[in-house]
XYZ file of C-alpha atoms in Angstrom:
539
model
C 18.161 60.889 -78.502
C 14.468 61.584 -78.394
C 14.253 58.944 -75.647
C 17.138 59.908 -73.851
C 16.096 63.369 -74.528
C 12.736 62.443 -73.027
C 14.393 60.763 -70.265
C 16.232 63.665 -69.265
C 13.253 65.695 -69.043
C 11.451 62.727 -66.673
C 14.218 62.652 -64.248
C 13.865 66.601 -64.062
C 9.992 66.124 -64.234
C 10.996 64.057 -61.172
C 12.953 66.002 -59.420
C 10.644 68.985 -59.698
C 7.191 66.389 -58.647
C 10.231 65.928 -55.456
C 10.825 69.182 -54.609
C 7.069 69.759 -54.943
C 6.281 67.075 -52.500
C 8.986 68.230 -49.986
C 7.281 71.665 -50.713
C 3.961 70.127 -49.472
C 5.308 68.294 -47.024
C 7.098 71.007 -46.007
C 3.753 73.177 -45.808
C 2.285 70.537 -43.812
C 4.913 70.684 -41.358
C 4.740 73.793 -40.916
C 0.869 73.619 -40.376
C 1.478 70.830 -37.708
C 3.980 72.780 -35.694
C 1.456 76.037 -35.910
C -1.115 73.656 -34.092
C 0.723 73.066 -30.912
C 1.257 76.840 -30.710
C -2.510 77.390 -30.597
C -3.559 74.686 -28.382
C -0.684 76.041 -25.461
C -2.284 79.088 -26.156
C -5.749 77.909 -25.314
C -3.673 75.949 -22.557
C -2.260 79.492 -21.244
C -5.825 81.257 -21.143
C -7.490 81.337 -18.258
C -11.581 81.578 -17.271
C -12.084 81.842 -21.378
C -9.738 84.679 -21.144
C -6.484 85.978 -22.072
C -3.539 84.940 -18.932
C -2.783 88.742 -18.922
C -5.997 90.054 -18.354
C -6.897 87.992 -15.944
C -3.685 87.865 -14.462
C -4.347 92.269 -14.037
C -7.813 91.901 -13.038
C -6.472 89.893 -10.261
C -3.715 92.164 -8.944
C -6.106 95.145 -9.951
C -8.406 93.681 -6.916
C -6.120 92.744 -4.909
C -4.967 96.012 -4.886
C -8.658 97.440 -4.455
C -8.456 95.134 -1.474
C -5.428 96.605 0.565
C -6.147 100.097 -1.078
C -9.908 99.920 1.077
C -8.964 100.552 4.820
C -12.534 102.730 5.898
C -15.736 101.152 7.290
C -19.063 100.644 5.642
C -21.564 99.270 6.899
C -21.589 96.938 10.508
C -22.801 93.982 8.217
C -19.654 93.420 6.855
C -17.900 92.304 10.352
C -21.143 91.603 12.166
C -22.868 89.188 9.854
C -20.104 87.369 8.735
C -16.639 87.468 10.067
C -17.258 87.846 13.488
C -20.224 84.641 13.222
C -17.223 83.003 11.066
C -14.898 83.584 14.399
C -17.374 82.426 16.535
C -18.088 79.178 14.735
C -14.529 77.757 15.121
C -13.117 79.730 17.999
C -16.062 79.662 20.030
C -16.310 83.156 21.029
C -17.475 86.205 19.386
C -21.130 87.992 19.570
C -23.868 86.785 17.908
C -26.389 89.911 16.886
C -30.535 89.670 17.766
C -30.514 88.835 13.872
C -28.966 85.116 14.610
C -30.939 84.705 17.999
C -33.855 85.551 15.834
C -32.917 83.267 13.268
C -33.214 85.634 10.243
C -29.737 84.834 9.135
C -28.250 81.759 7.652
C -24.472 79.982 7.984
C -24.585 79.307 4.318
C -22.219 82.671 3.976
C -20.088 82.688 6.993
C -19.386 79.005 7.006
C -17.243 80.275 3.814
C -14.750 82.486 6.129
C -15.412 79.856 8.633
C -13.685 77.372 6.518
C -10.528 79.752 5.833
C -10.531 80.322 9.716
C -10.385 76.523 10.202
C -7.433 76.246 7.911
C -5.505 79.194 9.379
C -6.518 77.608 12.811
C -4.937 74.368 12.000
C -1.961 75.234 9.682
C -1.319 77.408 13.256
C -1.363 80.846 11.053
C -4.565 82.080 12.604
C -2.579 85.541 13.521
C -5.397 88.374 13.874
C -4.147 89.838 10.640
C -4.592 86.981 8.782
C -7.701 86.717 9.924
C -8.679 90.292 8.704
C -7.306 89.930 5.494
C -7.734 86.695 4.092
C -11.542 86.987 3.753
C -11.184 90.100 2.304
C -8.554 88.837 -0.378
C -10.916 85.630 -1.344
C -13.977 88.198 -1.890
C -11.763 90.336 -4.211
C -10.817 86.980 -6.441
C -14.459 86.466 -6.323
C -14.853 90.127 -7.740
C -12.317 89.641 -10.104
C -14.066 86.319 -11.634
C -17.071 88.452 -12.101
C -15.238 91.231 -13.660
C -13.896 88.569 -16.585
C -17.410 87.168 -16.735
C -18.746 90.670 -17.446
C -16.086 90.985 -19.756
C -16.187 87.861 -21.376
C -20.223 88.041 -21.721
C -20.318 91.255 -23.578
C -17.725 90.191 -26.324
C -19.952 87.120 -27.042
C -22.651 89.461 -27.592
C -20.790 92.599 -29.405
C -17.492 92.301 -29.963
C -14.108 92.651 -27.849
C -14.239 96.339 -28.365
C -17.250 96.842 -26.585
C -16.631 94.494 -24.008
C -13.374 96.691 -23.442
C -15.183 99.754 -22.900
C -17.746 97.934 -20.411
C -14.555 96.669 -18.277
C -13.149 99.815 -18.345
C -16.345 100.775 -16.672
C -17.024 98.310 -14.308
C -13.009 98.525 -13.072
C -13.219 102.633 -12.295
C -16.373 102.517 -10.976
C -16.101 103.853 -7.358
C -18.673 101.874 -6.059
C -17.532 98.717 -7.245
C -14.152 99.757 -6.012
C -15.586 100.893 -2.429
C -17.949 97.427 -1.858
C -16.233 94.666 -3.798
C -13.647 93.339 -1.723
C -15.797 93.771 1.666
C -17.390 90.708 3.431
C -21.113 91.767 2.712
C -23.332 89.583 1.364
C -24.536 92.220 -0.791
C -21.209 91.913 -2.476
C -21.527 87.857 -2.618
C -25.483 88.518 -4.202
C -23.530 90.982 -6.671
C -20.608 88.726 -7.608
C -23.145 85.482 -8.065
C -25.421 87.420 -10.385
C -22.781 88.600 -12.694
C -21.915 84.860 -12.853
C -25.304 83.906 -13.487
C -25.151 86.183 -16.111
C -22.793 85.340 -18.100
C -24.768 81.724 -18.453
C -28.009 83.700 -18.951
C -29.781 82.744 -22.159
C -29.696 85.760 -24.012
C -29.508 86.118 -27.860
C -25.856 85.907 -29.234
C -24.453 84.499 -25.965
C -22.129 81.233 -26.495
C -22.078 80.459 -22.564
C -25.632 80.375 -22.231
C -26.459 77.214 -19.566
C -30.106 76.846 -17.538
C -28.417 74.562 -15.250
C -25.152 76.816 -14.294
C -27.353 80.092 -13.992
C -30.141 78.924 -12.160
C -27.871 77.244 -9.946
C -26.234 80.973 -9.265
C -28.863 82.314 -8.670
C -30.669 79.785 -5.979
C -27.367 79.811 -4.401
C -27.373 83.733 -4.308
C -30.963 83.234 -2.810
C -30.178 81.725 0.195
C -26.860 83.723 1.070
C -29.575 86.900 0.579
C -32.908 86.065 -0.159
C -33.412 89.795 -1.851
C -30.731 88.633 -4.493
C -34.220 87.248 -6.685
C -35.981 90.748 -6.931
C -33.446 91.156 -9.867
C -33.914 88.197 -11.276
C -37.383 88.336 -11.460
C -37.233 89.939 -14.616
C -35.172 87.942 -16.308
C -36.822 84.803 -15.103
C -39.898 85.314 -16.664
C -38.331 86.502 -19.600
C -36.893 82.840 -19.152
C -40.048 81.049 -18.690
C -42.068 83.262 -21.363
C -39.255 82.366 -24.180
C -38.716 78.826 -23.418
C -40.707 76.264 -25.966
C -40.715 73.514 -23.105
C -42.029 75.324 -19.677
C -42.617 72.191 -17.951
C -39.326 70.425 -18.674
C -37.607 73.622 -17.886
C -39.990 74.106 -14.604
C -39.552 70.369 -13.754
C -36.660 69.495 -14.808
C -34.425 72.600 -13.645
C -36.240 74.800 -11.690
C -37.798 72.815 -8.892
C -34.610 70.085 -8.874
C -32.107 73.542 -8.372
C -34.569 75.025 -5.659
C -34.656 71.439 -3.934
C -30.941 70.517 -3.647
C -30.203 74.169 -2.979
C -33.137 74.771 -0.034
C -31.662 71.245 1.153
C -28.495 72.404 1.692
C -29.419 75.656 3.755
C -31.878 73.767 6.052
C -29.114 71.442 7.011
C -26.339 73.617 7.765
C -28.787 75.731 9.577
C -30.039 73.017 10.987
C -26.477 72.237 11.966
C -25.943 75.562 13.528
C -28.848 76.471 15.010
C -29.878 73.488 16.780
C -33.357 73.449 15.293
C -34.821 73.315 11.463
C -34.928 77.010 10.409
C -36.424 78.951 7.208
C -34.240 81.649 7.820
C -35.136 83.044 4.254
C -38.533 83.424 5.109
C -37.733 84.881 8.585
C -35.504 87.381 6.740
C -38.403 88.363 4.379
C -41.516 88.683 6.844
C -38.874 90.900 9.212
C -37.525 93.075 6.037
C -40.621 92.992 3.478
C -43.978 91.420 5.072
C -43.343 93.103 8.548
C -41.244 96.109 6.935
C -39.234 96.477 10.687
C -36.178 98.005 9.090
C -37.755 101.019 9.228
C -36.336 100.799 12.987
C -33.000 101.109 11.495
C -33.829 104.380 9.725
C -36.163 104.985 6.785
C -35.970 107.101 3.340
C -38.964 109.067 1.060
C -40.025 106.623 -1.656
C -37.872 108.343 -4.185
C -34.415 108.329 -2.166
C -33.259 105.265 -4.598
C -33.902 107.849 -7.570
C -33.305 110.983 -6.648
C -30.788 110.182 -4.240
C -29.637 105.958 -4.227
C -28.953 105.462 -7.685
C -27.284 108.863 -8.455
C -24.909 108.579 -5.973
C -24.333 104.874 -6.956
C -23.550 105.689 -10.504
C -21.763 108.609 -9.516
C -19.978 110.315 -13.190
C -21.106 107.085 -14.974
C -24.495 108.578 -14.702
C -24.363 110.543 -18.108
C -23.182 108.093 -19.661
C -25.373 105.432 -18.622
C -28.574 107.707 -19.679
C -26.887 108.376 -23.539
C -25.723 104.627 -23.283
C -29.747 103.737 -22.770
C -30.738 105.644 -25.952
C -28.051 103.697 -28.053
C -28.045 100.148 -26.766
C -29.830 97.256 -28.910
C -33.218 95.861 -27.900
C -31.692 92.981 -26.953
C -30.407 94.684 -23.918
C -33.942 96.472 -22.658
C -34.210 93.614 -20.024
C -31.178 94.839 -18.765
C -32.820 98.153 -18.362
C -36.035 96.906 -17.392
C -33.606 94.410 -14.547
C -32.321 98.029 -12.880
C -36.266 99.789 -13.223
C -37.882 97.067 -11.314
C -35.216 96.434 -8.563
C -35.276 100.393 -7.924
C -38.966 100.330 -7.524
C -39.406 96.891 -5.496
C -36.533 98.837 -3.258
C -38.294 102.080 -2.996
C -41.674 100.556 -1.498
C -39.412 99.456 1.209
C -39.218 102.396 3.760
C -35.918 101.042 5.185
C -32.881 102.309 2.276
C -29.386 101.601 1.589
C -27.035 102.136 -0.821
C -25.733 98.590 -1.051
C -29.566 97.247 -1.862
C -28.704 98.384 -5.016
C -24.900 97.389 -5.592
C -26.275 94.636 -7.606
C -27.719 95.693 -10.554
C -24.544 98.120 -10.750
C -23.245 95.819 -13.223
C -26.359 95.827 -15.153
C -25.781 99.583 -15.427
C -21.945 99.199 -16.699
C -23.332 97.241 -19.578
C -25.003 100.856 -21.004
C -21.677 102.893 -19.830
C -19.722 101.301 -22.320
C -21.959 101.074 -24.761
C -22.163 104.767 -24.371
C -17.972 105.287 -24.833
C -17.377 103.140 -27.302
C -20.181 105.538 -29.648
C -18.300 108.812 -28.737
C -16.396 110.465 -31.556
C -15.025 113.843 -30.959
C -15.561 113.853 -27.098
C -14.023 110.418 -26.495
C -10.643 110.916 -24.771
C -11.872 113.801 -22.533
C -14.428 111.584 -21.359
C -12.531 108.580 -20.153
C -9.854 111.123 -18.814
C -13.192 112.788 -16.929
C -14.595 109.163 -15.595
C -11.269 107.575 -14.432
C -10.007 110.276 -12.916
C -13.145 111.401 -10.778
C -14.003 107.892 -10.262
C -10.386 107.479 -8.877
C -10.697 110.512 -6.659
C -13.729 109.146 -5.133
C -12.354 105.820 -4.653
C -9.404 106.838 -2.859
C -11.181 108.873 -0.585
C -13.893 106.686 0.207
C -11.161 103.851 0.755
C -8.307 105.467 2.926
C -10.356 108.568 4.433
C -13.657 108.886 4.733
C -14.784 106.462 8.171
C -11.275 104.711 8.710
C -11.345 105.881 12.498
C -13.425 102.647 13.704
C -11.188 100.755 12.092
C -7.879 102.183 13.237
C -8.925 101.774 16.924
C -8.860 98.192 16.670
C -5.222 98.638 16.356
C -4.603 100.040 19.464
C -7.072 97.144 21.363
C -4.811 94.592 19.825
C -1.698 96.180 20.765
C -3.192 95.848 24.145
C -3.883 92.272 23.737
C -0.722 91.672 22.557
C 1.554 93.775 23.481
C 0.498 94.864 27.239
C 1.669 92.388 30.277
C -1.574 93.653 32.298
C -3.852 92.100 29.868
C -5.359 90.026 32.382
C -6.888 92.933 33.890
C -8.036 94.660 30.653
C -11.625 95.261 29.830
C -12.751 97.742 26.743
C -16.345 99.562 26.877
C -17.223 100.749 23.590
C -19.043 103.989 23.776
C -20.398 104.780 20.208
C -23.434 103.989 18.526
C -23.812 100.323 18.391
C -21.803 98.389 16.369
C -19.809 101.290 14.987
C -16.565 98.792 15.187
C -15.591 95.340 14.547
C -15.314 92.906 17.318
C -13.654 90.037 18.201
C -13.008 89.005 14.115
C -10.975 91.878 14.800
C -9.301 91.440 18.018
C -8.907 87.306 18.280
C -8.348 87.455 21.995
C -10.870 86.940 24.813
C -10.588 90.136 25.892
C -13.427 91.609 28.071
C -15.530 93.741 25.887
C -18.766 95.895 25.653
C -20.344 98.139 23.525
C -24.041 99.918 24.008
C -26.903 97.406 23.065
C -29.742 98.289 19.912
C -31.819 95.496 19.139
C -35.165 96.258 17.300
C -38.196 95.730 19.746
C -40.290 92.601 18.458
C -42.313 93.094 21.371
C -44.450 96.109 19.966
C -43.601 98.880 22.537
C -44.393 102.234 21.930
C -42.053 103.431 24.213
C -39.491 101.098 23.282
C -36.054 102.641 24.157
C -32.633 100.418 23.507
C -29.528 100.910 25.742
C -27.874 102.900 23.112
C -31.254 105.243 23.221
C -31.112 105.978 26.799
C -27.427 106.479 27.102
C -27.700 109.124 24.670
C -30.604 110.935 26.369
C -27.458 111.749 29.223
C -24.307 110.094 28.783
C -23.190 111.414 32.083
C -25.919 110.649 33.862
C -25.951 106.749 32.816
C -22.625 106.400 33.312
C -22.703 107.588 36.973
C -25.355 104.815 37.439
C -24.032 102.150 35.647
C -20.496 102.579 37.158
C -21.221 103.317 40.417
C -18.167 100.976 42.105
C -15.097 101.971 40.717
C -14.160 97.835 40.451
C -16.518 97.505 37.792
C -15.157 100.251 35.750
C -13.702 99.161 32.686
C -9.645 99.959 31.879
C -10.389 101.534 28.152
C -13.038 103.655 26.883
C -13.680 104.135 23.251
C -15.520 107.590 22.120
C -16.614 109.980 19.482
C -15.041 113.279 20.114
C -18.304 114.978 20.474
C -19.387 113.242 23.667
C -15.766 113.886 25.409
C -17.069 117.543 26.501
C -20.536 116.207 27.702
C -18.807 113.573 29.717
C -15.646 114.770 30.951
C -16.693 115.288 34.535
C -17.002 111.296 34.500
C -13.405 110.748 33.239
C -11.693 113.186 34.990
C -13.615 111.892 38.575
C -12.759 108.328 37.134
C -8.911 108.909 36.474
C -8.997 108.451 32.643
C -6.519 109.788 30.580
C -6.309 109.941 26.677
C -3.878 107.745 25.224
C -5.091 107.383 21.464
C -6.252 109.448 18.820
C -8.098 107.906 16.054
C -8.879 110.117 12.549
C -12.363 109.500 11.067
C -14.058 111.479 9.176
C -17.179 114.190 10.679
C -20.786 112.689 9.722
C -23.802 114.680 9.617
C -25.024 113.372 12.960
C -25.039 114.064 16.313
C -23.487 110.949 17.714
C -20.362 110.712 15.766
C -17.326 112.969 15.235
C -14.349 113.923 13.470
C -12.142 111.990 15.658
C -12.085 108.974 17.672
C -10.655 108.916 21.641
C -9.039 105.852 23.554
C -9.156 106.529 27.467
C -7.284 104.464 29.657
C -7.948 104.163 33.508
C -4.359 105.353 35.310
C -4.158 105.115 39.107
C -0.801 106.878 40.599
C 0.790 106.510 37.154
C -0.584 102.336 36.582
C -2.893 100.878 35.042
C -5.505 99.993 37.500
């Protein structure tokens, strides 16, 4: 009995060590299957990140993108798109800076190459070629959105890193530049990069070879993209146990390959071996000849520059200063030392300093994420006035010069006596786009203002001496009626001063273009497209 007994009790013994085992096994399973799950996720993310955020950062651009119809600055057509149109179309102006050889193809040959695509897929319409540049800068933006992102969670944790996106997305400056074609906004997007392989103390991403490779590249698109970086390079250098095998090894191999590769596209381009980055630096920083473009006190960038830069992020970034770790000062010391290297420079812009905007965003959220009691009212405060800003500054404020354009390509395009067209621009130089923005061979002018290199005194450009007496010039200029062009293009404010000439002339107004008034004396609120009529037809 005992040993049946005891029998009984080992088969249940067994059955139990069974069930155990399937129990186990079971478990196992169960810890198998959960492995797949995690690996598609890491499948699903995308740059490091989550699909959904950086699936929304995307559209959040692309958005910015079509949401930005207003003008900037002239760089953004002149320096890139319209050399990008002229590289593959062959025609389009090239400005004094390209005769001069202070610019290099490194940049445009980038639009150039979507051009060349459109050209040959046969989709190079003249809105394509508007937009598409535009929409590969914003998913260039929107990469160094995610990097920011992605950088400060490595060093704090994801809920800082939420309140520094939230930031760098509402900021109205970011939202005004970042999808334009200026290579201030390609300097901004490759140092934000850089940054995120930057070796800095908690960061996971941190890679010499990746940032330093940013960074050269961002040199020779702009050479002023390394008055940033100086900071942080010697931080670099002073940290670093092995200077010479970081020097020799990194460094100087990065600066070769990378110096390489600009001398032979421009070398390509120009006909001739160029140093266009030191051309650009002796013109702009040895030679300090931007001043001819206009010039600022020393203080504009910080009584004036920065401020407006930051715009309601300003508070925040002060409190956000007091309250960030040490490891961050170089951040602070980054923004101090490209505001003063900028302010010895008499010539002043407020995209110099779109760079180290980022740099700024980095203190911002710091600064949220440690309110208590005030928190909500602040982010409402920041979005919204951001927003406002943005919105205006996107689909108000300068939109005129961009508007007309329209009606010049419904004249390409839609008029059957385009043969006989010809368009005379009549605003300050370069106030428009050009052929990048036209794609026709259209007969066009607009009133000349290279700098004098020559070291006149009494240097006047054509823009200069139109302006002394628009009616005066035109009298002279025009003075056969078969060279008069068909359509003029005008502020509002010189229409009065030279009316006698258009009503003599048989112009009549035929567009109306809204813009936005500017506190000068050559622009207005509106713009004015004339067209020459001659008993009722175009003549």
């Amino acid at each position: 009995m005992e040993r049946e007994g005891g029998g009984g009790s080992l088969f249940f013994r067994g059955l139990q060590n069974r069930s155990q085992e399937k129990m186990k096994l079971r478990k196992r399973k169960s810890t198998l299957y959960l492995g797949p799950q995690k690996s598609t996720g890491r499948r699903r993310d995308l740059l490091g990140e989550n699909t959904y955020l950086v699936l929304f950062t995307i559209a959040l651009r692309i958005c910015n993108c079509f949401l930005v119809q207003t003008s900037f600055v002239p760089d953004e057509y002149w320096q890139s798109l319209e050399v990008a149109h002229h590289m593959v179309f062959n025609y389009g102006y090239l400005t004094w800076e390209w005769t001069e050889r202070l610019r290099g193809y490194i940049y445009p040959l980038i639009f150039a190459s979507i051009y060349k695509i459109l050209h040959l897929l046969g989709k190079d319409s003249v809105q394509l070629l508007i937009w598409i540049p535009r929409l590969a800068q914003a998913l260039l933006s929107a990469v160094a959105d995610l990097r920011l992102y992605s950088l400060m969670k490595q060093l704090e944790n994801q809920q800082v890193a939420r309140w520094v996106f939230f930031c760098q997305l509402c900021s109205w400056f970011t939202w005004y530049c970042c999808t334009r074609t200026l290579t201030n906004t390609m300097e901004t997007v490759l140092t934000v990069i850089a940054l995120f392989y930057y070796p800095l103390e908690g960061s996971k991403s941190m890679n010499s070879v990746k940032y330093s490779s940013l960074v050269a590249l961002a040199f020779i698109i702009r050479p002023t993209a390394v008055i940033p970086w100086v900071p942080l390079l010697l931080r670099h250098f002073w940290q670093e146990q092995r200077k010479l095998d970081l020097f020799l090894h990194q460094f100087l191999p990065i600066g070769f390959v990378t110096f390489s590769l600009s001398l032979i596209i421009d070398r390509i381009f120009f006909g001739q071996w160029t140093l266009v980055q030191y051309n650009f630096l002796k013109f702009n920083v040895l030679q300090d000849l931007g001043t001819f473009y206009g010039s600022h006190p020393w203080h504009w960038y910080f009584s004036q520059g920065f401020p407006a830069v930051l715009g309601t992020h300003l508070p925040f970034f002060i409190h956000g200063c007091f309250l960030a770790s040490k490891r961050y000062r170089i951040f602070l010391v980054t923004v101090l030392w490209t505001l003063l290297v900028y302010s010895m420079l008499s010539h002043k812009e407020f995209r110099f300093i779109y760079p180290v905007l980022p740099f700024c965003m980095v203190f911002c959220g710091y600064s949220l994420n440690h309110l208590k009691t005030w928190k909500k009212p602040a982010i409402s405060f920041l979005f919204l006035s951001n927003m406002l800003l943005a919105l205006y500054t996107g689909l108000v404020h300068q939109r005129g010069t961009l508007d007309v354009m329209t009606n010049i390509q419904e004249l390409c395009y839609n008029n059957p006596n385009v043969s006989s067209a010809s368009v005379f621009i009549m605003m300050p130089c370069h106030s428009t786009p050009y052929y990048s923005h036209v794609h026709y061979p259209l007969p066009m002018r607009f009133l000349q203002c290279p700098p004098d290199l020559s070291g006149k005194s009494d240097y006047l450009t054509e823009a200069d001496i139109f302006y002394l007496n628009p009616l005066k010039w035109l009298y002279r200029e025009f003075h056969n009626d078969s060279t008069l062009p068909t359509h003029l293009i005008i502020f509002s404010v010189l229409e009065e001063e030279i009316s006698p000439f258009l009503i003599s002339s048989n112009y009549e107004r035929t567009a109306v273009c809204f813009h936005t008034h500017l506190p000068e004396d050559r622009t207005g609120s509106h713009i004015y497209v004339y067209e020459r009529k001659l008993k009722g037809k175009l003549n």
